[in-house]
Amino acid sequence: MTVAPLVIACGALATELRAVLKAQGLAGAVEVTYLPANLHNRPERIVPELEPLLDAAAAQKRPVFVAYADCGTGGALDALLQRHPEATRLPGSHCYEFFSGAEQFAAMHEEELGTLFLIDFLAKHFDALLWQGLGLDRHPQLLDMYFGNYRRVVLISQTDSEAIVAMGRAAAERLGLQFEHRHVGMDPFSAEVQRGVAVSLSRKVA
């Protein structure tokens, strides 16, 4: 009996990950579990949430693909994965990088260091994850403390949705920042998911 690889993913990636796995014919080849999307605001909780899932998978000799980049853990995620050779993760520092591709993201970052990046999910859930998540609904005076050094919001979109672009623009206006839209699509992310799942499938243990 073989054990299907486990994909542990950020909840903010659910729509895109499902689409990629379906398009690649991999949806039935892996099991996927999602961690709460609000860990975007609490990166110190990512490793504690992942660790018991990785320990359980290791006990089953089950390969794992972790659909997180470093995502603000400051290297703690990679330290955890060093103890779990059955697991691999998405490359890069954060979702903005693996959605855009490392080279394109580096160029955007270099253009303006004071940039707040949004992906489709964050644009759609700006109120819950950023405005309310950072307490700006209750303490608007914190706006300058959080974003005083920012100059622009850049939406790096996975889709061509005009509604999502409008949400990104509204978020920028609310923060008092300039707005730019860069459509990056799904290709960089899709390629990395395919690579990571392929590695996990090659490690399937009978």
mmCIF file of C-alpha atoms in Angstrom:
data_model
loop_
_atom_site.group_PDB
_atom_site.id
_atom_site.type_symbol
_atom_site.label_atom_id
_atom_site.label_comp_id
_atom_site.label_asym_id
_atom_site.label_seq_id
_atom_site.Cartn_x
_atom_site.Cartn_y
_atom_site.Cartn_z
ATOM 1 C CA MET A 1 0.000 0.000 0.000
ATOM 2 C CA THR A 2 1.328 3.420 -0.924
ATOM 3 C CA VAL A 3 0.676 6.613 0.957
ATOM 4 C CA ALA A 4 -0.213 9.658 -1.138
ATOM 5 C CA PRO A 5 2.071 12.645 -0.626
ATOM 6 C CA LEU A 6 0.712 15.380 1.591
ATOM 7 C CA VAL A 7 0.622 19.011 0.492
ATOM 8 C CA ILE A 8 0.420 21.478 3.396
ATOM 9 C CA ALA A 9 -0.519 24.884 2.037
ATOM 10 C CA CYS A 10 -1.229 28.416 3.126
ATOM 11 C CA GLY A 11 -4.968 29.036 3.011
ATOM 12 C CA ALA A 12 -4.316 32.157 0.944
ATOM 13 C CA LEU A 13 -3.206 29.872 -1.906
ATOM 14 C CA ALA A 14 -6.274 27.633 -1.939
ATOM 15 C CA THR A 15 -7.883 28.913 -5.152
ATOM 16 C CA GLU A 16 -4.648 29.002 -7.130
ATOM 17 C CA LEU A 17 -3.317 25.692 -5.808
ATOM 18 C CA ARG A 18 -6.539 23.846 -6.603
ATOM 19 C CA ALA A 19 -6.513 25.270 -10.113
ATOM 20 C CA VAL A 20 -2.893 24.277 -10.695
ATOM 21 C CA LEU A 21 -3.303 20.735 -9.355
ATOM 22 C CA LYS A 22 -6.415 20.249 -11.492
ATOM 23 C CA ALA A 23 -4.752 21.611 -14.625
ATOM 24 C CA GLN A 24 -1.736 19.367 -14.102
ATOM 25 C CA GLY A 25 -3.839 16.273 -13.423
ATOM 26 C CA LEU A 26 -2.405 15.989 -9.915
ATOM 27 C CA ALA A 27 -5.521 16.623 -7.827
ATOM 28 C CA GLY A 28 -6.066 12.918 -7.170
ATOM 29 C CA ALA A 29 -2.400 12.124 -6.632
ATOM 30 C CA VAL A 30 -1.929 14.126 -3.428
ATOM 31 C CA GLU A 31 -3.823 15.039 -0.286
ATOM 32 C CA VAL A 32 -3.980 18.740 0.521
ATOM 33 C CA THR A 33 -4.508 20.401 3.878
ATOM 34 C CA TYR A 34 -4.671 24.166 4.362
ATOM 35 C CA LEU A 35 -3.496 26.234 7.304
ATOM 36 C CA PRO A 36 -5.321 29.475 8.194
ATOM 37 C CA ALA A 37 -4.733 32.338 5.776
ATOM 38 C CA ASN A 38 -4.378 34.794 8.653
ATOM 39 C CA LEU A 39 -0.955 33.325 9.418
ATOM 40 C CA HIS A 40 0.101 35.913 6.828
ATOM 41 C CA ASN A 41 -0.047 38.324 9.780
ATOM 42 C CA ARG A 42 1.411 35.900 12.324
ATOM 43 C CA PRO A 43 4.442 34.256 10.703
ATOM 44 C CA GLU A 44 5.757 33.198 14.117
ATOM 45 C CA ARG A 45 2.857 30.713 14.234
ATOM 46 C CA ILE A 46 3.638 29.024 10.912
ATOM 47 C CA VAL A 47 6.271 26.621 12.230
ATOM 48 C CA PRO A 48 4.264 25.609 15.349
ATOM 49 C CA GLU A 49 1.275 24.893 13.086
ATOM 50 C CA LEU A 50 3.365 22.901 10.609
ATOM 51 C CA GLU A 51 5.474 20.897 13.045
ATOM 52 C CA PRO A 52 2.839 18.403 14.281
ATOM 53 C CA LEU A 53 1.661 17.792 10.713
ATOM 54 C CA LEU A 54 5.216 17.093 9.588
ATOM 55 C CA ASP A 55 5.835 14.848 12.590
ATOM 56 C CA ALA A 56 2.712 12.838 11.778
ATOM 57 C CA ALA A 57 3.727 12.537 8.131
ATOM 58 C CA ALA A 58 7.217 11.394 9.122
ATOM 59 C CA ALA A 59 5.712 8.695 11.334
ATOM 60 C CA GLN A 60 3.841 7.450 8.246
ATOM 61 C CA LYS A 61 6.961 7.782 6.076
ATOM 62 C CA ARG A 62 4.894 10.133 3.999
ATOM 63 C CA PRO A 63 6.507 12.684 1.668
ATOM 64 C CA VAL A 64 5.341 16.268 2.079
ATOM 65 C CA PHE A 65 5.332 19.328 -0.125
ATOM 66 C CA VAL A 66 5.025 22.502 1.947
ATOM 67 C CA ALA A 67 3.281 25.226 -0.065
ATOM 68 C CA TYR A 68 4.926 28.039 1.857
ATOM 69 C CA ALA A 69 8.010 30.083 1.131
ATOM 70 C CA ASP A 70 9.921 31.376 4.164
ATOM 71 C CA CYS A 71 6.949 33.729 4.639
ATOM 72 C CA GLY A 72 8.451 35.771 7.454
ATOM 73 C CA THR A 73 9.642 32.885 9.623
ATOM 74 C CA GLY A 74 13.197 34.211 9.534
ATOM 75 C CA GLY A 75 14.674 30.851 8.593
ATOM 76 C CA ALA A 76 12.716 28.894 11.206
ATOM 77 C CA LEU A 77 10.786 27.035 8.502
ATOM 78 C CA ASP A 78 13.978 25.847 6.823
ATOM 79 C CA ALA A 79 15.380 24.820 10.209
ATOM 80 C CA LEU A 80 12.258 22.713 10.735
ATOM 81 C CA LEU A 81 12.513 21.163 7.280
ATOM 82 C CA GLN A 82 16.121 20.180 7.933
ATOM 83 C CA ARG A 83 14.700 17.754 10.493
ATOM 84 C CA HIS A 84 12.255 16.456 7.899
ATOM 85 C CA PRO A 85 14.116 15.265 4.791
ATOM 86 C CA GLU A 86 10.842 13.849 3.479
ATOM 87 C CA ALA A 87 9.579 17.428 3.013
ATOM 88 C CA THR A 88 10.326 20.180 0.510
ATOM 89 C CA ARG A 89 8.889 23.674 0.137
ATOM 90 C CA LEU A 90 8.191 26.411 -2.393
ATOM 91 C CA PRO A 91 11.300 28.462 -3.128
ATOM 92 C CA GLY A 92 11.866 32.051 -2.133
ATOM 93 C CA SER A 93 11.066 34.391 0.700
ATOM 94 C CA HIS A 94 7.301 34.855 0.271
ATOM 95 C CA CYS A 95 4.301 34.381 -1.994
ATOM 96 C CA TYR A 96 5.002 37.600 -3.884
ATOM 97 C CA GLU A 97 8.272 36.074 -5.068
ATOM 98 C CA PHE A 98 6.996 32.655 -6.108
ATOM 99 C CA PHE A 99 3.961 34.128 -7.865
ATOM 100 C CA SER A 100 6.062 36.688 -9.775
ATOM 101 C CA GLY A 101 9.193 34.643 -10.257
ATOM 102 C CA ALA A 102 12.354 35.589 -8.400
ATOM 103 C CA GLU A 103 13.838 37.790 -11.118
ATOM 104 C CA GLN A 104 10.696 39.800 -11.792
ATOM 105 C CA PHE A 105 10.000 40.294 -8.096
ATOM 106 C CA ALA A 106 13.570 41.467 -7.438
ATOM 107 C CA ALA A 107 13.202 44.046 -10.207
ATOM 108 C CA MET A 108 9.910 45.355 -8.774
ATOM 109 C CA HIS A 109 11.381 45.529 -5.288
ATOM 110 C CA GLU A 110 14.446 47.370 -6.545
ATOM 111 C CA GLU A 111 12.260 49.962 -8.304
ATOM 112 C CA GLU A 112 10.798 51.115 -5.008
ATOM 113 C CA LEU A 113 11.768 49.689 -1.628
ATOM 114 C CA GLY A 114 8.698 51.271 -0.046
ATOM 115 C CA THR A 115 6.258 48.924 -1.741
ATOM 116 C CA LEU A 116 3.374 47.011 -0.217
ATOM 117 C CA PHE A 117 2.677 44.009 -2.424
ATOM 118 C CA LEU A 118 -0.726 42.377 -2.715
ATOM 119 C CA ILE A 119 -1.732 39.127 -4.364
ATOM 120 C CA ASP A 120 -5.303 38.467 -5.497
ATOM 121 C CA PHE A 121 -6.263 36.902 -2.170
ATOM 122 C CA LEU A 122 -4.948 39.815 -0.134
ATOM 123 C CA ALA A 123 -6.692 42.350 -2.353
ATOM 124 C CA LYS A 124 -9.993 40.488 -1.920
ATOM 125 C CA HIS A 125 -9.544 40.173 1.846
ATOM 126 C CA PHE A 126 -7.754 43.446 2.547
ATOM 127 C CA ASP A 127 -10.208 44.500 5.250
ATOM 128 C CA ALA A 128 -10.075 41.264 7.237
ATOM 129 C CA LEU A 129 -6.382 40.442 6.900
ATOM 130 C CA LEU A 130 -4.726 43.852 6.806
ATOM 131 C CA TRP A 131 -7.030 46.672 7.909
ATOM 132 C CA GLN A 132 -8.700 44.774 10.736
ATOM 133 C CA GLY A 133 -5.856 42.296 11.162
ATOM 134 C CA LEU A 134 -3.453 45.119 11.980
ATOM 135 C CA GLY A 135 -6.022 46.861 14.172
ATOM 136 C CA LEU A 136 -6.384 49.896 11.905
ATOM 137 C CA ASP A 137 -10.168 49.766 12.191
ATOM 138 C CA ARG A 138 -9.814 50.361 15.939
ATOM 139 C CA HIS A 139 -6.631 52.445 15.974
ATOM 140 C CA PRO A 140 -6.345 54.442 12.729
ATOM 141 C CA GLN A 141 -3.514 56.434 14.278
ATOM 142 C CA LEU A 142 -1.327 53.358 13.693
ATOM 143 C CA LEU A 143 -1.501 53.893 9.932
ATOM 144 C CA ASP A 144 1.624 56.062 9.805
ATOM 145 C CA MET A 145 3.508 53.690 12.064
ATOM 146 C CA TYR A 146 2.813 50.725 9.785
ATOM 147 C CA PHE A 147 2.915 52.393 6.380
ATOM 148 C CA GLY A 148 4.622 55.758 6.822
ATOM 149 C CA ASN A 149 7.677 54.590 4.867
ATOM 150 C CA TYR A 150 5.669 53.074 2.022
ATOM 151 C CA ARG A 151 5.149 54.867 -1.268
ATOM 152 C CA ARG A 152 3.013 52.501 -3.326
ATOM 153 C CA VAL A 153 0.854 49.407 -3.426
ATOM 154 C CA VAL A 154 1.590 46.949 -6.215
ATOM 155 C CA LEU A 155 -1.014 44.308 -6.989
ATOM 156 C CA ILE A 156 0.709 41.315 -8.572
ATOM 157 C CA SER A 157 -2.369 39.613 -9.931
ATOM 158 C CA GLN A 158 -2.854 35.976 -10.825
ATOM 159 C CA THR A 159 -6.052 36.643 -12.810
ATOM 160 C CA ASP A 160 -7.329 39.340 -15.153
ATOM 161 C CA SER A 161 -10.241 40.206 -12.860
ATOM 162 C CA GLU A 162 -11.198 43.874 -13.080
ATOM 163 C CA ALA A 163 -12.969 43.494 -9.736
ATOM 164 C CA ILE A 164 -9.747 42.429 -8.012
ATOM 165 C CA VAL A 165 -7.840 45.315 -9.589
ATOM 166 C CA ALA A 166 -10.527 47.672 -8.264
ATOM 167 C CA MET A 167 -10.114 46.154 -4.793
ATOM 168 C CA GLY A 168 -6.353 46.639 -4.950
ATOM 169 C CA ARG A 169 -6.803 50.240 -6.033
ATOM 170 C CA ALA A 170 -9.274 50.858 -3.199
ATOM 171 C CA ALA A 171 -6.801 49.383 -0.697
ATOM 172 C CA ALA A 172 -4.083 51.747 -1.922
ATOM 173 C CA GLU A 173 -6.408 54.733 -1.640
ATOM 174 C CA ARG A 174 -7.339 53.726 1.877
ATOM 175 C CA LEU A 175 -3.670 53.607 2.826
ATOM 176 C CA GLY A 176 -2.933 56.877 1.048
ATOM 177 C CA LEU A 177 -0.472 55.223 -1.347
ATOM 178 C CA GLN A 178 0.017 55.145 -5.098
ATOM 179 C CA PHE A 179 -1.369 52.107 -6.909
ATOM 180 C CA GLU A 180 0.205 49.961 -9.606
ATOM 181 C CA HIS A 181 -0.980 46.740 -11.171
ATOM 182 C CA ARG A 182 1.354 44.086 -12.552
ATOM 183 C CA HIS A 183 -0.287 40.992 -13.966
ATOM 184 C CA VAL A 184 2.048 38.038 -13.358
ATOM 185 C CA GLY A 185 -0.351 35.179 -14.090
ATOM 186 C CA MET A 186 0.090 31.658 -12.808
ATOM 187 C CA ASP A 187 3.051 30.297 -14.742
ATOM 188 C CA PRO A 188 5.841 30.831 -12.148
ATOM 189 C CA PHE A 189 3.690 29.392 -9.353
ATOM 190 C CA SER A 190 2.445 26.518 -11.505
ATOM 191 C CA ALA A 191 5.987 25.514 -12.433
ATOM 192 C CA GLU A 192 7.125 25.451 -8.801
ATOM 193 C CA VAL A 193 4.089 23.456 -7.663
ATOM 194 C CA GLN A 194 4.677 20.934 -10.430
ATOM 195 C CA ARG A 195 8.313 20.619 -9.435
ATOM 196 C CA GLY A 196 7.559 20.247 -5.723
ATOM 197 C CA VAL A 197 4.791 17.699 -6.195
ATOM 198 C CA ALA A 198 6.946 15.732 -8.621
ATOM 199 C CA VAL A 199 9.677 15.512 -5.969
ATOM 200 C CA SER A 200 7.121 14.323 -3.407
ATOM 201 C CA LEU A 201 5.681 11.718 -5.786
ATOM 202 C CA SER A 202 9.173 10.379 -6.449
ATOM 203 C CA ARG A 203 9.543 9.793 -2.708
ATOM 204 C CA LYS A 204 6.380 7.726 -2.288
ATOM 205 C CA VAL A 205 7.083 4.830 0.042
ATOM 206 C CA ALA A 206 5.408 1.429 -0.325
#
